[in-house]
Short mmCIF file of N, CA and C in Angstrom, two decimals:
data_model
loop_
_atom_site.label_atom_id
_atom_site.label_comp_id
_atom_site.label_asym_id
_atom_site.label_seq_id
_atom_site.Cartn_x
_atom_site.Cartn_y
_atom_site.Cartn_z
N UNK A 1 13.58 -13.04 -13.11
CA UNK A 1 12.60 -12.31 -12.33
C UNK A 1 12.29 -11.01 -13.05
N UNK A 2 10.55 -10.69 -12.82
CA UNK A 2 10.59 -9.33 -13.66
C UNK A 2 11.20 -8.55 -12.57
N UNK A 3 10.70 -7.19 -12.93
CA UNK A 3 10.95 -6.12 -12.27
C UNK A 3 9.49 -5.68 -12.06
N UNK A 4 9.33 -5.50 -10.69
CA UNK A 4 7.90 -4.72 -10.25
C UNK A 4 7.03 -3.90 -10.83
N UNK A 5 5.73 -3.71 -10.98
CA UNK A 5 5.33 -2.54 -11.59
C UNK A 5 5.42 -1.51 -10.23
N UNK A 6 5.56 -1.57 -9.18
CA UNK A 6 5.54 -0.65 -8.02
C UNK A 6 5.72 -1.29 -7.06
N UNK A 7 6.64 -1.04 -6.58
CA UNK A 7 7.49 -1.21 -5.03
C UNK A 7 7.82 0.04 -3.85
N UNK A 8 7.31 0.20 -3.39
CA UNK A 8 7.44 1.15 -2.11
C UNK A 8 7.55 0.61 -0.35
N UNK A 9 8.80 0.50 -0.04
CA UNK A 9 9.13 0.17 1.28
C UNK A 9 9.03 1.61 2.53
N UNK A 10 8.88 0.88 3.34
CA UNK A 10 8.77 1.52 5.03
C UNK A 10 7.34 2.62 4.86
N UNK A 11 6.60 1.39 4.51
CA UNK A 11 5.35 1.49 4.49
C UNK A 11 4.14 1.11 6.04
N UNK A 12 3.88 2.12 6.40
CA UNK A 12 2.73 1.54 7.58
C UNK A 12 1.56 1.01 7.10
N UNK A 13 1.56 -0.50 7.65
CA UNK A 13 0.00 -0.90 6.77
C UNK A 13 -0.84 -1.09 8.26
N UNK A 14 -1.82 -0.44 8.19
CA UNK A 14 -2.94 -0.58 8.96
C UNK A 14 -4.26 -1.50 8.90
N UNK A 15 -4.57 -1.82 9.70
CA UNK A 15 -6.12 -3.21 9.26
C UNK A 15 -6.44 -2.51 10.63
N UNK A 16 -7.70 -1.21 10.43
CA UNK A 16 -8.36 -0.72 11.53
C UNK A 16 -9.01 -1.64 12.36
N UNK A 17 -8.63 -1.70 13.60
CA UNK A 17 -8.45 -1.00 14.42
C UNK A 17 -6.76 -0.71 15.16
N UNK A 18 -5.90 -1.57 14.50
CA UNK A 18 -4.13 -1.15 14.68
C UNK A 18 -3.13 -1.59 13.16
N UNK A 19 -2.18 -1.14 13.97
CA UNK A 19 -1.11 -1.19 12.85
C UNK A 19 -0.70 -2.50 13.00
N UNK A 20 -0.21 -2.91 11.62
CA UNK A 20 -0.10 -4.86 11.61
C UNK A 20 2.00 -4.29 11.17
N UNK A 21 2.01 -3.53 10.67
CA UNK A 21 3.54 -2.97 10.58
C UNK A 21 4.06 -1.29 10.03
N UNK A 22 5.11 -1.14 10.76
CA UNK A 22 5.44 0.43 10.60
C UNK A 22 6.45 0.41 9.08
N UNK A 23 7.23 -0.55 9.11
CA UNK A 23 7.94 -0.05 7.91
C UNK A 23 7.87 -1.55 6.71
N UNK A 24 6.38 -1.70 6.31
CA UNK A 24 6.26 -3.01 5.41
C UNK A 24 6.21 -2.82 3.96
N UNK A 25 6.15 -3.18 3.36
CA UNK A 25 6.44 -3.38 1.60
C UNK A 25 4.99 -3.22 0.92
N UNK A 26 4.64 -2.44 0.06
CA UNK A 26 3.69 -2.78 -0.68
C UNK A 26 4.31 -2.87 -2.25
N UNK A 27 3.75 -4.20 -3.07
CA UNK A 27 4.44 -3.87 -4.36
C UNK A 27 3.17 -4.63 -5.20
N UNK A 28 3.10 -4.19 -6.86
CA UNK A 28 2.46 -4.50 -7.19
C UNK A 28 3.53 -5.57 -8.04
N UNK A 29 3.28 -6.52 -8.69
CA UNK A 29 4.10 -7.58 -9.41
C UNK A 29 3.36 -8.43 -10.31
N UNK A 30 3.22 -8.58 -11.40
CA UNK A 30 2.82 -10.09 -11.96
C UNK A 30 1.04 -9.77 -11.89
N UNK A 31 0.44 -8.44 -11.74
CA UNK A 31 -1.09 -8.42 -11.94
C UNK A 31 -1.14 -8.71 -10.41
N UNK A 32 -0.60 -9.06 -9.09
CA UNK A 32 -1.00 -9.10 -8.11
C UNK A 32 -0.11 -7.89 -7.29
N UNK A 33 -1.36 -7.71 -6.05
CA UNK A 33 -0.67 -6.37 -5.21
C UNK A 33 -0.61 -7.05 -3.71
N UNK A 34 0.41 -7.24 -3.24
CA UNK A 34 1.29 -7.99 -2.28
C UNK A 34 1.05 -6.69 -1.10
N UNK A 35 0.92 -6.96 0.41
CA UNK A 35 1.32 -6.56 1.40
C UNK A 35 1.93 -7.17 1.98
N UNK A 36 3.61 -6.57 2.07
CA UNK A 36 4.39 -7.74 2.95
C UNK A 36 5.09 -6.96 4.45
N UNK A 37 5.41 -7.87 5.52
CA UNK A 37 5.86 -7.44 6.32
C UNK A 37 7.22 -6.76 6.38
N UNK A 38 8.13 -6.15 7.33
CA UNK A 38 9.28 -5.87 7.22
C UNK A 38 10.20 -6.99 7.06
N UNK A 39 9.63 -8.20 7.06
CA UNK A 39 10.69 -9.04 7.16
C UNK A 39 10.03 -10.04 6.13
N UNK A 40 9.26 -9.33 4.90
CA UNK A 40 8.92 -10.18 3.59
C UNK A 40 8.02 -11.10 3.38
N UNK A 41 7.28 -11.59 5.06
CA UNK A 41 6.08 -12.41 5.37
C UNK A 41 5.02 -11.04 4.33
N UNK A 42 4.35 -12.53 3.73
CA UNK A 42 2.98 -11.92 2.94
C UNK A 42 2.35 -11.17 4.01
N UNK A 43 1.07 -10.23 4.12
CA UNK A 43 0.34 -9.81 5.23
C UNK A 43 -1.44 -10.43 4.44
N UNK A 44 -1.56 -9.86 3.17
CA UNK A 44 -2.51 -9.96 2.13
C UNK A 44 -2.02 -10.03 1.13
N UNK A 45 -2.81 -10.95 0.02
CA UNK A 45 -2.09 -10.23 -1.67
C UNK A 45 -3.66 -10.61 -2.45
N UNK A 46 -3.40 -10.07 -3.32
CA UNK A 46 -5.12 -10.33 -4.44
C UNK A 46 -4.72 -9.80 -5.45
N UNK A 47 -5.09 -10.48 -6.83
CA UNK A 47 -5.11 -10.24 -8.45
C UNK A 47 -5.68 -8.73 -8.53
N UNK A 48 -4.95 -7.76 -8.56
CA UNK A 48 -5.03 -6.72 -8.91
C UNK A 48 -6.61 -6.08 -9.22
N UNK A 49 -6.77 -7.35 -10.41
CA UNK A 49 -8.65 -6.99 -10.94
C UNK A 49 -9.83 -7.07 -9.97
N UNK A 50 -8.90 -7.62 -8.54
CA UNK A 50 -10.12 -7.65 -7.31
C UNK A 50 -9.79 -6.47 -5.77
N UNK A 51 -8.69 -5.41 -6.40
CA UNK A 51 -8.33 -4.63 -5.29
C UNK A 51 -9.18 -3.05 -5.39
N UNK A 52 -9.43 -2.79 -4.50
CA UNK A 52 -10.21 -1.63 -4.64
C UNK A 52 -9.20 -0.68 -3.83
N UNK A 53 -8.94 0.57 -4.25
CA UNK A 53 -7.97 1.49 -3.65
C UNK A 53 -8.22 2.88 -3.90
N UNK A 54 -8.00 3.64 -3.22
CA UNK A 54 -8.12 5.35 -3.21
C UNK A 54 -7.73 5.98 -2.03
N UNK A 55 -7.34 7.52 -2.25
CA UNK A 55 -6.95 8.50 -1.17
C UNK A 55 -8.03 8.24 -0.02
N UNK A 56 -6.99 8.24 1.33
CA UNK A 56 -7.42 8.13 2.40
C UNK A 56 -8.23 9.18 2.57
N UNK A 57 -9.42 9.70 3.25
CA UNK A 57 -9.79 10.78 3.93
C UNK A 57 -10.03 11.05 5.13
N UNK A 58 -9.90 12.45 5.92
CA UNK A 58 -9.09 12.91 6.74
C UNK A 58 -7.93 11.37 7.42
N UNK A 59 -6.78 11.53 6.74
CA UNK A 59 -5.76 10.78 7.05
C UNK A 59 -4.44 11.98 6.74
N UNK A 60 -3.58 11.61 6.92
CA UNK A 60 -1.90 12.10 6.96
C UNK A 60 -2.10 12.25 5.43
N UNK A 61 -1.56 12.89 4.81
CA UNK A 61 -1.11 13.26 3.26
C UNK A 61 0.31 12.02 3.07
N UNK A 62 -0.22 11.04 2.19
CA UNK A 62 0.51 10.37 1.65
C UNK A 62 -0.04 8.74 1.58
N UNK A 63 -1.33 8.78 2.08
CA UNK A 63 -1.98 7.82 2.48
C UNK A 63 -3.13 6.92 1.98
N UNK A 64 -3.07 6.04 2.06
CA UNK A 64 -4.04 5.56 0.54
C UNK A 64 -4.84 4.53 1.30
N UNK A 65 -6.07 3.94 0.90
CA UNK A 65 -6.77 2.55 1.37
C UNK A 65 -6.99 1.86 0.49
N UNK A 66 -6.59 0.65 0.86
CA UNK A 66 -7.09 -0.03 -0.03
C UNK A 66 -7.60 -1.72 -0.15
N UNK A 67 -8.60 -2.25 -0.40
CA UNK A 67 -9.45 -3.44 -0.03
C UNK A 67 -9.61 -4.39 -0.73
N UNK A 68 -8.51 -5.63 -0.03
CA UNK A 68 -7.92 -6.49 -0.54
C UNK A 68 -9.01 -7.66 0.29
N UNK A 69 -9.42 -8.87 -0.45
CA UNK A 69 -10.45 -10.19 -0.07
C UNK A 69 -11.48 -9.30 1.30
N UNK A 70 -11.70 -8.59 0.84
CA UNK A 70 -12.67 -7.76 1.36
C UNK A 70 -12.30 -7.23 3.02
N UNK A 71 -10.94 -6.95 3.72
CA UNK A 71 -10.65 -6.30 4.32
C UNK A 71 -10.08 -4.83 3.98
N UNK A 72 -10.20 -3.95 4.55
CA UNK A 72 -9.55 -2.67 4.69
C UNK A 72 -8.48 -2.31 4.89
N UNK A 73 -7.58 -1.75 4.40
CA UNK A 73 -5.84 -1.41 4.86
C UNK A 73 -5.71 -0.41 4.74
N UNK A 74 -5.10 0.45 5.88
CA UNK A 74 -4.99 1.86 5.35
C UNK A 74 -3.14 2.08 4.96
N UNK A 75 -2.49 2.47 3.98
CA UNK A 75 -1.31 2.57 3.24
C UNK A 75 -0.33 3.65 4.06
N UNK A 76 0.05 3.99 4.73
CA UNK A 76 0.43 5.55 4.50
C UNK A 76 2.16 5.33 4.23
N UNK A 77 2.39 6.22 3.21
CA UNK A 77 3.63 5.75 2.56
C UNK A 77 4.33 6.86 2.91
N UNK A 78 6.11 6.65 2.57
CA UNK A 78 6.70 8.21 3.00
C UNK A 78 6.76 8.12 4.67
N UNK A 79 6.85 7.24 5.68
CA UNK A 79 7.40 7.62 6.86
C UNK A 79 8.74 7.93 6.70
N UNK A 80 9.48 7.46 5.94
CA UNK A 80 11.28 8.04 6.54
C UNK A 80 11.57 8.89 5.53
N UNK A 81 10.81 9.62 4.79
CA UNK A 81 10.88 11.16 4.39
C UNK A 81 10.25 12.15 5.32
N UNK A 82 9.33 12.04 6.28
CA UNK A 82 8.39 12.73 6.53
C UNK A 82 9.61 13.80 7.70
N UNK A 83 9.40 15.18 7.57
CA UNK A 83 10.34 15.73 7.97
C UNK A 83 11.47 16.08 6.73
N UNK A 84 11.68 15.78 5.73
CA UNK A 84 12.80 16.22 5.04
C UNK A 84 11.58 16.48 3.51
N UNK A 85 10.99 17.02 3.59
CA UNK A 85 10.06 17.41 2.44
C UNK A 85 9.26 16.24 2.12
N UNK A 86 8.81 15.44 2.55
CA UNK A 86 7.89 14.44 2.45
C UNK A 86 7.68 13.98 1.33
N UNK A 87 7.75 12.68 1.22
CA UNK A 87 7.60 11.82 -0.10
C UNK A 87 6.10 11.23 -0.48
N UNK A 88 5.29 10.60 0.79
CA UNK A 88 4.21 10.44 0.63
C UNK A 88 3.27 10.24 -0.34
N UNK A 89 3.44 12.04 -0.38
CA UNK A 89 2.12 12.23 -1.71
C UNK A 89 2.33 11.97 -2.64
N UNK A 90 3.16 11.78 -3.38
CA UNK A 90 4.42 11.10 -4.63
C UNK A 90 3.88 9.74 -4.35
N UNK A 91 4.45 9.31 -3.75
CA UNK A 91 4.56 7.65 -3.54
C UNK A 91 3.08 7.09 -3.64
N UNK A 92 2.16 7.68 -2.72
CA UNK A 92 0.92 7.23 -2.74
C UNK A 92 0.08 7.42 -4.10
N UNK A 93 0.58 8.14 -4.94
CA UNK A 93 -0.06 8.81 -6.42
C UNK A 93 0.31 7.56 -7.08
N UNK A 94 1.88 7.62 -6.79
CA UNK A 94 2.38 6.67 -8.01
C UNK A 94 1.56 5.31 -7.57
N UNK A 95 1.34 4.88 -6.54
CA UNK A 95 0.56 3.54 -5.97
C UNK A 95 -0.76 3.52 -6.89
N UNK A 96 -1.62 4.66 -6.97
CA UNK A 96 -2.41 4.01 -7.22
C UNK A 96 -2.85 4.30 -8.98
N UNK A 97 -1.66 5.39 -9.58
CA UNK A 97 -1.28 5.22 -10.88
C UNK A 97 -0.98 3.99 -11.68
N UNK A 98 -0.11 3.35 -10.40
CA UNK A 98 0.17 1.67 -10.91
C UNK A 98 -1.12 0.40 -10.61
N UNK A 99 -1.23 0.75 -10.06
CA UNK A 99 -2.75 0.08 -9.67
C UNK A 99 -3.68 0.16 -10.49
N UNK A 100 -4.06 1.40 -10.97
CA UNK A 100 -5.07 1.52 -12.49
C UNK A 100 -4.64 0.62 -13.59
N UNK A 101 -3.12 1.31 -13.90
CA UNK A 101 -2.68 0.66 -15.38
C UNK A 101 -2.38 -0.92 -15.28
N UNK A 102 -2.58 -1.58 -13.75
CA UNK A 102 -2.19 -3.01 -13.89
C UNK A 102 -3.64 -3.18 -13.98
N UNK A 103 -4.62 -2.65 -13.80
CA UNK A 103 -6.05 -3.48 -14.04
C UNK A 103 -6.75 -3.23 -13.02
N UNK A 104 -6.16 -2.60 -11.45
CA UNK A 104 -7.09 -2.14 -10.36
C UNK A 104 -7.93 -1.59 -10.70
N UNK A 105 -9.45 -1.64 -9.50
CA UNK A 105 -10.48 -0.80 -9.30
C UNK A 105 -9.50 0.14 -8.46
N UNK A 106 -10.74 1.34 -8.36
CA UNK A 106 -10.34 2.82 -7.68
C UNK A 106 -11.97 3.26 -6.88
N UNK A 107 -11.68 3.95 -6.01
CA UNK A 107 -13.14 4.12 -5.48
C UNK A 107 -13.54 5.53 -5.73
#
């Protein structure tokens, strides 16, 4: 097995108009970017070269969207830092740092 290009757990993934999970997986792997549940069920996944992603606006700082077979997800990463200096904005950078260099669009 490789090793991920980006893995970030206890992730809230959103599909407006609710939350589909509070602490789910986003990872990028193999040119594809996976949304999985807390318990590893796929949610979405798409070949990297078809994901569109960027900073949320007016959202929480740490929070990213991004549009996978043409639905909307909103990311927000860093819940079980939030309160101890927040990880978020880190996490969500590095998301979509890895997302460029695997071949993602950006909006």
């Amino acid at each position: 097995m490789t090793e991920p290009d980006f893995s970030a757990t206890g992730v809230r993934i959103e599909r407006w108009p609710r939350s589909l999970t509070r602490a789910g997986e986003v990872r990028i792997e193999d040119g594809r970017l996976a949304l999985l549940t807390s318990y590893g069920r796929e949610i979405d996944s798409a070949p990297v070269g078809a994901v569109r992603a960027g900073r949320a606006l007016f959202a929480p700082p740490g929070s990213a969207v991004a549009t996978l077979n043409g639905a909307r997800y909103r990311l927000t990463m860093g819940q079980r830092e939030r309160g101890r200096g927040g990880g978020g904005p880190v996490l969500s950078g590095r998301f979509l740092e890895a997302l460029r260099k695997a071949g993602g669009g950006r909006d």
